[in-house]
Coordinates of N, CA and C in Angstrom, one line a residue:
M356 N 11.1 12.8 -3.6 CA 11.0 11.9 -2.4 C 12.4 11.8 -1.9
S357 N 12.3 12.1 -0.8 CA 13.8 11.5 -0.2 C 13.6 9.8 0.1
D358 N 14.9 10.0 0.8 CA 15.2 8.1 0.5 C 14.0 7.7 1.9
A359 N 13.8 7.9 2.6 CA 12.8 7.4 3.5 C 11.8 7.9 3.6
S360 N 11.0 8.9 2.9 CA 9.6 9.7 3.1 C 8.3 8.8 2.8
S361 N 7.7 9.7 2.9 CA 6.1 9.3 2.9 C 5.2 10.0 3.1
T362 N 4.1 10.5 2.1 CA 3.6 11.6 2.1 C 2.0 11.1 2.7
T363 N 1.2 11.6 3.1 CA -0.3 11.4 3.2 C -0.9 12.6 2.2
T364 N -2.1 11.7 1.8 CA -3.1 12.8 1.2 C -4.2 12.8 2.0
P365 N -4.8 14.0 2.0 CA -5.7 14.3 3.2 C -6.8 13.1 2.9
A366 N -7.7 12.8 4.1 CA -8.7 12.0 4.0 C -9.7 12.9 3.2
A367 N -11.0 11.8 2.5 CA -12.4 12.4 1.8 C -12.5 13.5 3.0
T368 N -13.4 14.5 2.4 CA -13.8 15.9 3.2 C -15.0 15.3 3.6
E369 N -15.8 14.3 2.7 CA -16.9 14.2 3.7 C -17.1 12.4 3.8
T370 N -17.4 12.1 5.1 CA -17.6 10.5 5.5 C -18.9 10.5 6.1
K371 N -19.6 9.5 6.0 CA -20.8 8.9 6.0 C -20.8 8.7 7.8
A372 N -19.9 8.0 7.8 CA -20.1 7.4 9.6 C -18.4 7.8 10.1
P373 N -18.3 7.7 11.6 CA -17.1 7.8 12.4 C -16.7 6.7 11.9
G374 N -15.5 6.5 11.4 CA -14.7 5.4 11.4 C -14.6 5.5 9.5
E375 N -15.2 5.9 8.8 CA -15.1 6.0 7.4 C -14.5 7.2 7.0
F376 N -13.4 6.3 6.1 CA -12.4 7.7 5.4 C -11.8 6.7 4.3
H377 N -10.7 7.5 3.9 CA -10.2 7.4 2.4 C -8.5 7.7 3.1
L378 N -7.7 7.1 2.9 CA -6.1 7.5 3.4 C -5.5 6.8 2.3
A379 N -4.4 8.1 1.7 CA -3.3 7.3 1.0 C -1.8 7.8 1.4
R380 N -1.1 7.0 1.0 CA 0.4 7.0 1.6 C 1.5 6.4 0.5
T381 N 2.3 7.3 0.2 CA 3.4 6.6 -0.5 C 4.7 6.2 0.3
F382 N 5.2 4.9 0.2 CA 6.3 4.8 1.0 C 7.7 4.2 0.0
A383 N 8.6 4.6 0.7 CA 10.1 4.3 0.0 C 10.5 3.0 0.1
A384 N 9.6 1.8 -0.3 CA 9.5 0.5 -0.2 C 8.9 -0.2 -1.4
P385 N 9.5 -1.3 -1.6 CA 9.1 -1.9 -2.8 C 7.6 -2.9 -2.3
R386 N 7.0 -3.0 -3.5 CA 5.6 -3.4 -2.7 C 5.4 -4.7 -1.9
E387 N 6.7 -5.8 -2.5 CA 5.9 -7.0 -2.0 C 6.2 -6.3 -0.6
L388 N 7.6 -6.0 0.0 CA 7.7 -5.5 1.5 C 6.4 -5.1 2.0
V389 N 6.1 -4.0 1.3 CA 4.9 -3.3 2.3 C 3.5 -4.7 2.0
F390 N 3.5 -5.1 1.1 CA 2.3 -6.1 1.5 C 2.5 -7.5 2.3
A391 N 3.8 -7.9 2.3 CA 4.1 -8.4 4.0 C 4.1 -7.5 4.9
A392 N 4.3 -6.6 4.8 CA 4.3 -5.8 6.2 C 2.5 -5.7 6.7
F393 N 1.9 -5.7 5.6 CA 0.2 -5.7 6.1 C -0.3 -7.3 6.3
T394 N 0.5 -8.6 6.0 CA 0.4 -9.6 6.2 C 1.1 -10.6 7.0
E395 N 2.4 -10.5 7.4 CA 2.8 -11.3 8.2 C 3.3 -11.0 9.7
V396 N 3.0 -11.7 10.4 CA 3.0 -11.4 12.0 C 4.5 -10.7 12.1
E397 N 5.6 -11.0 11.8 CA 7.1 -10.6 12.0 C 7.1 -9.3 11.9
H398 N 6.3 -9.0 10.7 CA 6.3 -7.6 10.2 C 4.9 -6.3 11.3
L399 N 4.1 -6.9 10.9 CA 2.9 -6.5 11.6 C 3.0 -6.2 13.0
L400 N 3.9 -6.7 14.0 CA 4.4 -6.4 15.4 C 5.4 -5.5 15.8
N401 N 5.4 -5.0 14.3 CA 6.7 -3.7 14.6 C 5.9 -2.5 14.6
W402 N 4.7 -2.5 13.2 CA 4.1 -1.4 13.1 C 2.4 -1.0 13.4
W403 N 1.8 -2.5 13.7 CA 0.4 -2.1 14.1 C 0.0 -1.6 15.1
G404 N -1.0 -0.6 15.0 CA -1.5 -0.1 16.0 C -1.1 1.7 16.0
P405 N -1.9 2.5 16.5 CA -1.6 3.8 16.7 C -0.7 3.9 17.5
R406 N -0.1 5.2 17.9 CA 1.3 5.4 18.9 C 1.3 4.7 20.4
D407 N -0.3 5.0 20.8 CA -0.4 4.8 22.0 C -1.1 3.5 22.3
Y408 N -1.2 2.4 21.6 CA -1.7 1.5 21.6 C -0.9 0.5 20.7
P409 N 0.4 0.1 20.8 CA 0.8 -0.9 19.9 C 0.4 -2.3 19.9
A410 N 0.5 -3.0 19.0 CA 0.4 -4.5 18.7 C 1.1 -5.4 19.8
T411 N 0.6 -6.2 20.6 CA 1.5 -6.7 21.6 C 1.3 -8.5 21.1
G412 N 0.5 -8.5 20.3 CA 0.6 -10.0 19.9 C -0.6 -9.8 18.5
F413 N -0.3 -11.2 17.9 CA -1.0 -11.1 16.4 C -0.8 -12.2 15.4
E414 N -1.9 -12.7 15.3 CA -2.2 -14.2 14.7 C -3.0 -13.8 13.2
S415 N -2.2 -14.5 12.0 CA -2.7 -14.0 10.7 C -2.6 -15.0 9.6
D416 N -3.3 -15.3 9.0 CA -3.8 -16.3 8.0 C -4.3 -15.8 7.0
P417 N -3.3 -14.7 6.0 CA -3.6 -14.3 4.8 C -3.9 -14.7 3.5
R418 N -5.2 -15.3 3.5 CA -5.9 -16.3 2.4 C -7.5 -15.7 2.8
P419 N -7.8 -16.0 1.5 CA -9.3 -15.6 1.2 C -10.0 -16.5 2.7
G420 N -10.8 -15.9 3.4 CA -11.7 -16.8 4.4 C -10.9 -16.8 5.6
G421 N -9.5 -16.8 5.6 CA -8.5 -16.9 6.8 C -8.8 -15.8 7.8
V422 N -8.2 -16.0 8.8 CA -9.0 -14.8 9.9 C -7.3 -14.5 10.6
Y423 N -7.6 -13.5 11.2 CA -6.4 -13.0 12.1 C -7.4 -12.2 13.8
N424 N -6.2 -12.4 14.6 CA -6.6 -11.3 15.6 C -5.4 -10.4 16.0
M425 N -5.7 -9.6 16.6 CA -4.6 -9.0 17.0 C -5.2 -8.3 18.6
H426 N -4.0 -8.3 19.5 CA -3.8 -7.7 20.7 C -3.1 -6.6 21.0
M427 N -3.6 -5.3 21.4 CA -2.8 -4.0 21.1 C -2.8 -3.9 22.8
T428 N -2.4 -3.2 23.3 CA -2.0 -2.6 24.9 C -2.0 -0.9 24.7
G429 N -3.2 -0.5 25.6 CA -3.4 1.1 25.9 C -2.2 1.4 26.5
P430 N -2.5 2.9 27.0 CA -1.5 3.5 27.4 C -1.7 3.6 29.2
G431 N -2.8 3.1 29.4 CA -2.4 2.8 30.9 C -2.5 0.7 30.9
G432 N -2.3 0.3 30.2 CA -2.4 -1.2 30.2 C -3.4 -1.7 29.8
E433 N -4.6 -1.5 29.6 CA -5.8 -2.0 28.9 C -5.5 -2.9 27.8
P434 N -6.2 -3.8 27.7 CA -5.8 -4.3 26.8 C -7.2 -3.9 25.6
A435 N -6.7 -3.9 24.3 CA -7.7 -3.9 23.2 C -7.4 -5.0 22.3
I436 N -8.5 -5.6 21.9 CA -8.2 -7.1 21.2 C -9.6 -6.9 19.9
A437 N -9.4 -7.1 18.9 CA -10.2 -7.4 17.6 C -9.7 -8.6 17.0
D438 N -10.6 -8.7 16.3 CA -10.3 -10.0 15.2 C -11.3 -9.7 13.5
G439 N -10.5 -10.6 13.1 CA -11.1 -10.2 11.9 C -11.2 -11.3 10.4
A440 N -11.2 -11.2 9.3 CA -11.3 -11.8 8.5 C -10.7 -11.5 7.0
Y441 N -10.0 -12.2 6.2 CA -9.6 -11.9 4.9 C -10.6 -12.2 4.1
E442 N -11.0 -11.2 3.4 CA -12.1 -11.3 2.2 C -11.3 -11.7 0.9
E443 N -10.5 -10.8 0.8 CA -9.6 -10.6 -0.8 C -8.2 -10.6 -0.2
V444 N -7.5 -11.7 -0.7 CA -5.9 -11.6 -0.8 C -5.4 -11.6 -2.5
D445 N -5.2 -10.9 -2.8 CA -4.4 -10.7 -4.1 C -3.0 -9.9 -3.9
P446 N -1.7 -11.3 -3.4 CA -0.4 -10.7 -3.6 C -0.1 -10.1 -5.0
P447 N 1.0 -8.8 -4.7 CA 1.2 -8.1 -4.0 C 0.7 -6.9 -3.6
S448 N -1.1 -6.7 -4.4 CA -1.4 -5.6 -4.8 C -3.0 -5.2 -3.6
R449 N -3.4 -6.2 -3.4 CA -5.1 -6.0 -3.0 C -5.2 -6.7 -1.5
L450 N -5.6 -6.3 -0.9 CA -6.1 -6.6 0.5 C -7.6 -6.3 0.9
V451 N -8.6 -7.2 0.9 CA -9.6 -6.8 1.9 C -9.8 -7.1 3.1
T452 N -10.5 -6.8 4.1 CA -10.4 -7.4 5.3 C -11.9 -6.8 5.9
I453 N -11.9 -7.8 7.0 CA -13.3 -7.2 8.0 C -12.8 -7.4 9.4
A454 N -12.5 -6.6 10.3 CA -12.0 -6.2 11.3 C -13.2 -5.8 12.4
N455 N -13.3 -7.0 13.4 CA -14.9 -6.9 14.5 C -14.1 -6.6 15.9
V456 N -15.1 -5.4 16.8 CA -14.2 -5.4 17.6 C -15.7 -5.6 18.7
R457 N -15.3 -6.6 19.7 CA -16.3 -7.1 20.5 C -16.6 -6.7 21.7
H458 N -17.7 -6.9 22.3 CA -18.0 -6.4 23.7 C -19.0 -7.4 24.0
E459 N -18.1 -8.5 25.1 CA -19.2 -9.3 26.1 C -19.8 -10.3 24.8
G460 N -18.7 -10.9 23.9 CA -18.7 -11.5 22.8 C -19.6 -11.3 21.4
R461 N -19.9 -9.8 21.3 CA -21.4 -9.7 20.7 C -20.3 -8.7 19.7
V462 N -20.5 -8.4 18.4 CA -19.6 -7.5 17.6 C -20.2 -6.2 18.1
I463 N -19.5 -5.1 18.3 CA -20.2 -3.9 18.6 C -19.5 -2.7 17.3
Y464 N -18.4 -3.1 17.0 CA -17.7 -2.4 15.8 C -17.1 -3.5 14.6
Q465 N -17.5 -2.7 13.5 CA -17.1 -3.8 12.1 C -17.0 -3.1 11.1
T466 N -15.5 -3.2 10.5 CA -15.5 -2.5 8.9 C -14.8 -3.2 8.3
R467 N -15.0 -2.9 7.1 CA -14.5 -3.3 5.9 C -13.4 -2.4 5.7
A468 N -11.9 -2.9 5.5 CA -11.3 -2.1 4.6 C -10.3 -2.7 3.4
T469 N -10.3 -1.8 2.7 CA -9.9 -1.9 1.4 C -8.5 -1.7 1.1
V470 N -7.4 -1.9 1.0 CA -6.0 -1.7 0.7 C -5.8 -1.9 -0.6
E471 N -5.2 -1.3 -1.2 CA -4.7 -1.1 -2.9 C -3.5 -0.7 -2.7
L472 N -2.2 -1.6 -2.9 CA -0.8 -1.2 -3.4 C -0.2 -1.1 -4.9
T473 N 0.7 0.3 -4.8 CA 0.8 0.4 -6.3 C 2.1 0.7 -6.6
E474 N 3.3 0.0 -7.1 CA 4.4 0.4 -7.3 C 4.6 1.5 -8.1
F475 N 5.3 2.0 -8.1 CA 5.9 3.0 -9.2 C 7.3 3.3 -8.8
D476 N 8.6 3.2 -9.9 CA 10.2 4.1 -9.2 C 10.2 3.1 -8.1
G477 N 10.0 2.1 -7.2 CA 10.8 1.5 -6.3 C 10.1 2.2 -5.1
Y478 N 8.9 2.9 -5.2 CA 7.9 3.3 -4.0 C 6.6 2.8 -4.2
T479 N 5.7 2.4 -3.3 CA 4.6 2.0 -2.8 C 3.4 3.0 -2.7
R480 N 2.5 2.8 -3.4 CA 1.3 3.7 -2.9 C 0.6 3.1 -2.3
V481 N 0.1 3.1 -1.3 CA -1.2 2.4 -0.2 C -2.0 3.1 -0.3
T482 N -3.5 2.8 -0.4 CA -4.9 3.2 -0.4 C -5.3 2.8 0.3
V483 N -6.2 3.1 1.7 CA -7.0 2.5 2.4 C -8.4 3.1 2.6
D484 N -9.6 2.3 2.0 CA -10.7 2.8 2.5 C -11.5 1.9 3.2
S485 N -11.9 2.7 4.3 CA -12.5 2.2 5.4 C -13.9 2.4 5.2
Q486 N -15.1 1.4 5.7 CA -16.3 1.3 5.6 C -16.9 0.5 6.8
V487 N -17.6 1.3 7.5 CA -18.1 1.2 8.7 C -19.2 0.0 8.5
L488 N -19.6 -1.2 8.5 CA -20.5 -2.1 8.5 C -21.2 -2.2 9.6
V489 N -20.9 -2.4 11.2 CA -21.3 -1.9 12.0 C -20.9 -1.1 13.0
N490 N -21.7 -0.2 14.0 CA -21.4 0.5 14.9 C -22.6 0.7 16.2
E491 N -22.1 0.1 17.1 CA -23.2 0.2 17.9 C -22.7 0.5 19.4
G492 N -22.0 1.9 19.0 CA -21.7 2.9 20.1 C -20.2 2.4 20.5
F493 N -19.2 2.1 19.4 CA -18.2 2.0 20.1 C -17.5 3.4 20.0
P494 N -16.8 3.8 21.0 CA -15.9 4.9 21.2 C -15.0 5.2 20.7
G495 N -14.3 4.2 20.4 CA -12.9 4.4 19.2 C -13.3 4.5 17.9
A496 N -14.5 4.5 17.3 CA -14.8 5.0 16.1 C -14.6 6.1 15.6
S497 N -14.7 7.4 16.3 CA -14.2 8.0 15.9 C -12.7 8.4 15.7
G498 N -11.8 7.9 16.2 CA -10.5 7.6 16.1 C -9.9 7.2 14.6
A499 N -10.4 6.8 14.0 CA -10.3 5.8 13.1 C -9.0 6.2 12.3
Y500 N -9.4 7.2 11.9 CA -8.3 7.9 10.7 C -7.4 8.4 11.5
E501 N -7.3 9.0 12.8 CA -6.4 9.4 13.2 C -5.1 8.0 13.7
G502 N -6.0 7.0 14.0 CA -5.3 5.7 14.3 C -4.5 5.1 13.2
W503 N -5.3 5.0 11.9 CA -4.6 4.6 10.8 C -3.6 5.7 10.3
S504 N -3.5 7.1 10.5 CA -2.5 7.8 10.5 C -1.2 7.7 10.9
Q505 N -1.7 7.1 12.4 CA -0.4 6.9 13.1 C 0.4 5.9 12.4
Q506 N -0.6 4.8 12.5 CA -0.1 3.2 12.3 C 1.0 3.5 10.7
F507 N 0.2 4.5 10.0 CA 1.3 4.6 8.7 C 3.1 5.2 8.9
D508 N 2.2 6.4 10.1 CA 3.7 7.1 10.4 C 4.9 5.8 10.9
K509 N 4.2 4.7 11.7 CA 5.1 4.0 12.2 C 5.4 2.7 11.0
L510 N 4.6 2.7 10.3 CA 4.9 1.9 9.3 C 5.9 2.5 8.2
A511 N 6.2 3.5 8.0 CA 7.2 4.4 7.0 C 8.3 4.4 7.8
E512 N 8.1 4.2 9.5 CA 9.9 4.5 9.9 C 10.0 2.7 9.7
Y513 N 9.0 1.8 10.1 CA 9.6 0.6 10.2 C 10.4 0.2 8.8
L514 N 9.6 0.5 7.6 CA 9.8 0.2 6.0 C 11.1 0.9 6.0
A515 N 11.4 1.8 6.5 CA 12.7 2.9 6.2 C 14.0 2.2 6.5
V516 N 13.9 1.6 7.7 CA 14.8 0.3 8.3 C 15.2 -0.6 7.3
R517 N 13.7 -1.6 7.2 CA 13.5 -3.0 6.6 C 14.7 -2.7 5.1
A518 N 14.0 -1.6 4.3 CA 14.4 -1.3 2.9 C 15.5 -1.2 3.0
S519 N 16.0 -0.4 3.8 CA 17.7 -0.2 3.8 C 18.7 -1.2 4.4
R520 N 18.0 -2.6 4.7 CA 18.9 -3.6 4.8 C 19.5 -4.2 3.5

Protein backbone atom coordinates (compact mmCIF):
# COMPACT_ATOMS: atom_id res chain seq x y z
CA MET A 1 0.00 0.00 0.00
CA SER A 2 1.39 3.43 -0.87
CA ASP A 3 2.02 6.15 1.67
CA ALA A 4 -1.36 7.93 1.68
CA SER A 5 -3.52 5.33 0.04
CA SER A 6 -6.81 3.96 1.12
CA THR A 7 -8.92 1.23 -0.32
CA THR A 8 -12.63 0.60 -0.22
CA THR A 9 -14.34 -2.73 -0.12
CA PRO A 10 -17.71 -2.80 -1.84
CA ALA A 11 -20.91 -2.38 0.11
CA ALA A 12 -22.85 -5.48 0.96
CA THR A 13 -24.64 -6.71 -2.14
CA GLU A 14 -28.00 -6.62 -0.39
CA THR A 15 -29.43 -3.94 1.85
CA LYS A 16 -32.67 -4.01 3.77
CA ALA A 17 -33.59 -0.34 3.32
CA PRO A 18 -32.20 2.79 1.66
CA GLY A 19 -29.36 4.01 3.85
CA GLU A 20 -28.35 0.61 5.24
CA PHE A 21 -24.88 -0.48 4.21
CA HIS A 22 -21.50 -1.92 5.16
CA LEU A 23 -18.45 0.11 4.17
CA ALA A 24 -14.80 -0.64 4.89
CA ARG A 25 -11.69 1.35 4.15
CA THR A 26 -8.04 1.15 5.17
CA PHE A 27 -6.31 4.42 5.99
CA ALA A 28 -2.56 5.11 6.15
CA ALA A 29 -2.71 6.54 9.66
CA PRO A 30 -2.48 5.27 13.24
CA ARG A 31 -5.71 4.18 14.91
CA GLU A 32 -5.55 6.86 17.62
CA LEU A 33 -5.51 9.60 14.98
CA VAL A 34 -8.36 8.02 13.01
CA PHE A 35 -10.44 7.66 16.19
CA ALA A 36 -9.77 11.30 17.06
CA ALA A 37 -10.86 12.25 13.52
CA PHE A 38 -14.23 10.62 14.26
CA THR A 39 -14.76 12.30 17.63
CA GLU A 40 -12.94 15.65 17.89
CA VAL A 41 -14.39 18.82 16.37
CA GLU A 42 -11.00 20.10 15.16
CA HIS A 43 -10.78 17.03 12.92
CA LEU A 44 -14.46 16.56 12.01
CA LEU A 45 -14.68 20.02 10.48
CA ASN A 46 -11.95 19.02 8.01
CA TRP A 47 -13.57 15.93 6.53
CA TRP A 48 -17.17 15.33 7.61
CA GLY A 49 -19.89 15.47 4.99
CA PRO A 50 -20.10 14.59 1.31
CA ARG A 51 -18.10 16.77 -1.06
CA ASP A 52 -21.09 18.98 -1.89
CA TYR A 53 -22.31 19.17 1.76
CA PRO A 54 -19.21 19.99 3.86
CA ALA A 55 -19.39 20.40 7.61
CA THR A 56 -19.62 24.03 8.65
CA GLY A 57 -20.21 23.52 12.35
CA PHE A 58 -19.88 20.65 14.78
CA GLU A 59 -20.36 20.02 18.48
CA SER A 60 -19.23 16.70 19.92
CA ASP A 61 -19.31 15.15 23.40
CA PRO A 62 -17.85 11.68 22.68
CA ARG A 63 -18.88 9.65 25.69
CA PRO A 64 -21.71 7.16 26.19
CA GLY A 65 -24.86 9.28 26.36
CA GLY A 66 -23.02 12.32 24.97
CA VAL A 67 -24.55 14.21 22.08
CA TYR A 68 -23.37 15.78 18.87
CA ASN A 69 -24.77 18.36 16.48
CA MET A 70 -23.59 18.77 12.92
CA HIS A 71 -24.22 21.55 10.46
CA MET A 72 -23.48 21.11 6.79
CA THR A 73 -24.07 23.47 3.87
CA GLY A 74 -25.32 22.28 0.51
CA PRO A 75 -24.20 23.43 -2.93
CA GLY A 76 -26.91 26.10 -3.09
CA GLY A 77 -26.16 27.33 0.42
CA GLU A 78 -29.01 25.36 1.97
CA PRO A 79 -28.41 24.19 5.55
CA ALA A 80 -28.42 20.52 6.50
CA ILE A 81 -28.55 19.96 10.23
CA ALA A 82 -28.51 16.69 12.13
CA ASP A 83 -28.05 15.68 15.73
CA GLY A 84 -27.32 12.47 17.50
CA ALA A 85 -25.92 10.63 20.45
CA TYR A 86 -23.03 8.37 21.27
CA GLU A 87 -24.27 4.96 22.45
CA GLU A 88 -20.83 3.35 22.80
CA VAL A 89 -17.39 4.92 22.92
CA ASP A 90 -14.43 2.57 23.29
CA PRO A 91 -11.27 4.50 22.30
CA PRO A 92 -9.61 3.86 19.94
CA SER A 93 -11.46 0.84 18.60
CA ARG A 94 -15.24 1.32 18.50
CA LEU A 95 -18.02 3.90 18.26
CA VAL A 96 -21.75 3.37 18.05
CA THR A 97 -23.77 6.47 17.24
CA ILE A 98 -27.36 7.40 16.58
CA ALA A 99 -27.96 10.15 14.00
CA ASN A 100 -31.23 12.04 13.59
CA VAL A 101 -32.55 14.20 10.77
CA ARG A 102 -35.50 16.29 11.88
CA HIS A 103 -38.28 18.11 10.10
CA GLU A 104 -40.35 20.59 12.11
CA GLY A 105 -38.88 19.13 15.31
CA ARG A 106 -39.82 15.53 14.52
CA VAL A 107 -37.29 12.80 13.67
CA ILE A 108 -37.90 11.76 10.07
CA TYR A 109 -34.71 9.75 9.60
CA GLN A 110 -32.61 7.96 12.19
CA THR A 111 -29.66 5.63 11.79
CA ARG A 112 -27.34 3.67 14.03
CA ALA A 113 -23.74 3.54 12.82
CA THR A 114 -21.32 1.03 14.28
CA VAL A 115 -17.73 2.06 13.55
CA GLU A 116 -14.92 -0.44 14.19
CA LEU A 117 -11.23 0.53 13.95
CA THR A 118 -8.49 -2.08 13.68
CA GLU A 119 -4.80 -1.19 13.40
CA PHE A 120 -2.17 -3.22 11.59
CA ASP A 121 1.34 -2.20 10.51
CA GLY A 122 0.61 1.52 10.95
CA TYR A 123 -2.62 1.38 8.94
CA THR A 124 -6.14 1.53 10.31
CA ARG A 125 -9.03 -0.49 8.93
CA VAL A 126 -12.38 1.26 9.51
CA THR A 127 -15.66 -0.53 8.99
CA VAL A 128 -19.02 1.18 9.22
CA ASP A 129 -22.28 -0.70 9.48
CA SER A 130 -25.29 1.58 9.10
CA GLN A 131 -28.77 0.52 10.14
CA VAL A 132 -31.88 2.60 9.47
CA LEU A 133 -34.11 2.89 12.54
CA VAL A 134 -36.62 5.44 11.22
CA ASN A 135 -37.31 6.62 7.68
CA GLU A 136 -40.41 8.68 7.12
CA GLY A 137 -39.66 9.66 3.56
CA PHE A 138 -36.27 11.34 4.02
CA PRO A 139 -35.05 11.94 0.44
CA GLY A 140 -31.35 11.73 1.38
CA ALA A 141 -31.58 8.11 2.58
CA SER A 142 -30.80 6.66 -0.83
CA GLY A 143 -27.53 8.61 -0.98
CA ALA A 144 -26.17 7.51 2.41
CA TYR A 145 -23.65 5.01 1.04
CA GLU A 146 -22.37 7.49 -1.55
CA GLY A 147 -22.17 10.21 1.12
CA TRP A 148 -20.10 7.99 3.41
CA SER A 149 -17.89 6.99 0.49
CA GLN A 150 -17.18 10.64 -0.28
CA GLN A 151 -16.56 11.34 3.41
CA PHE A 152 -14.04 8.52 3.48
CA ASP A 153 -12.28 10.00 0.43
CA LYS A 154 -12.06 13.32 2.28
CA LEU A 155 -10.90 11.57 5.47
CA ALA A 156 -8.12 9.79 3.54
CA GLU A 157 -6.94 13.14 2.14
CA TYR A 158 -7.08 14.78 5.57
CA LEU A 159 -5.27 11.91 7.33
CA ALA A 160 -2.54 11.86 4.69
CA VAL A 161 -1.70 15.45 5.62
CA ARG A 162 -2.09 14.90 9.40
CA ALA A 163 -0.14 11.64 9.52
CA SER A 164 2.80 13.20 7.66
CA ARG A 165 3.30 15.86 10.34
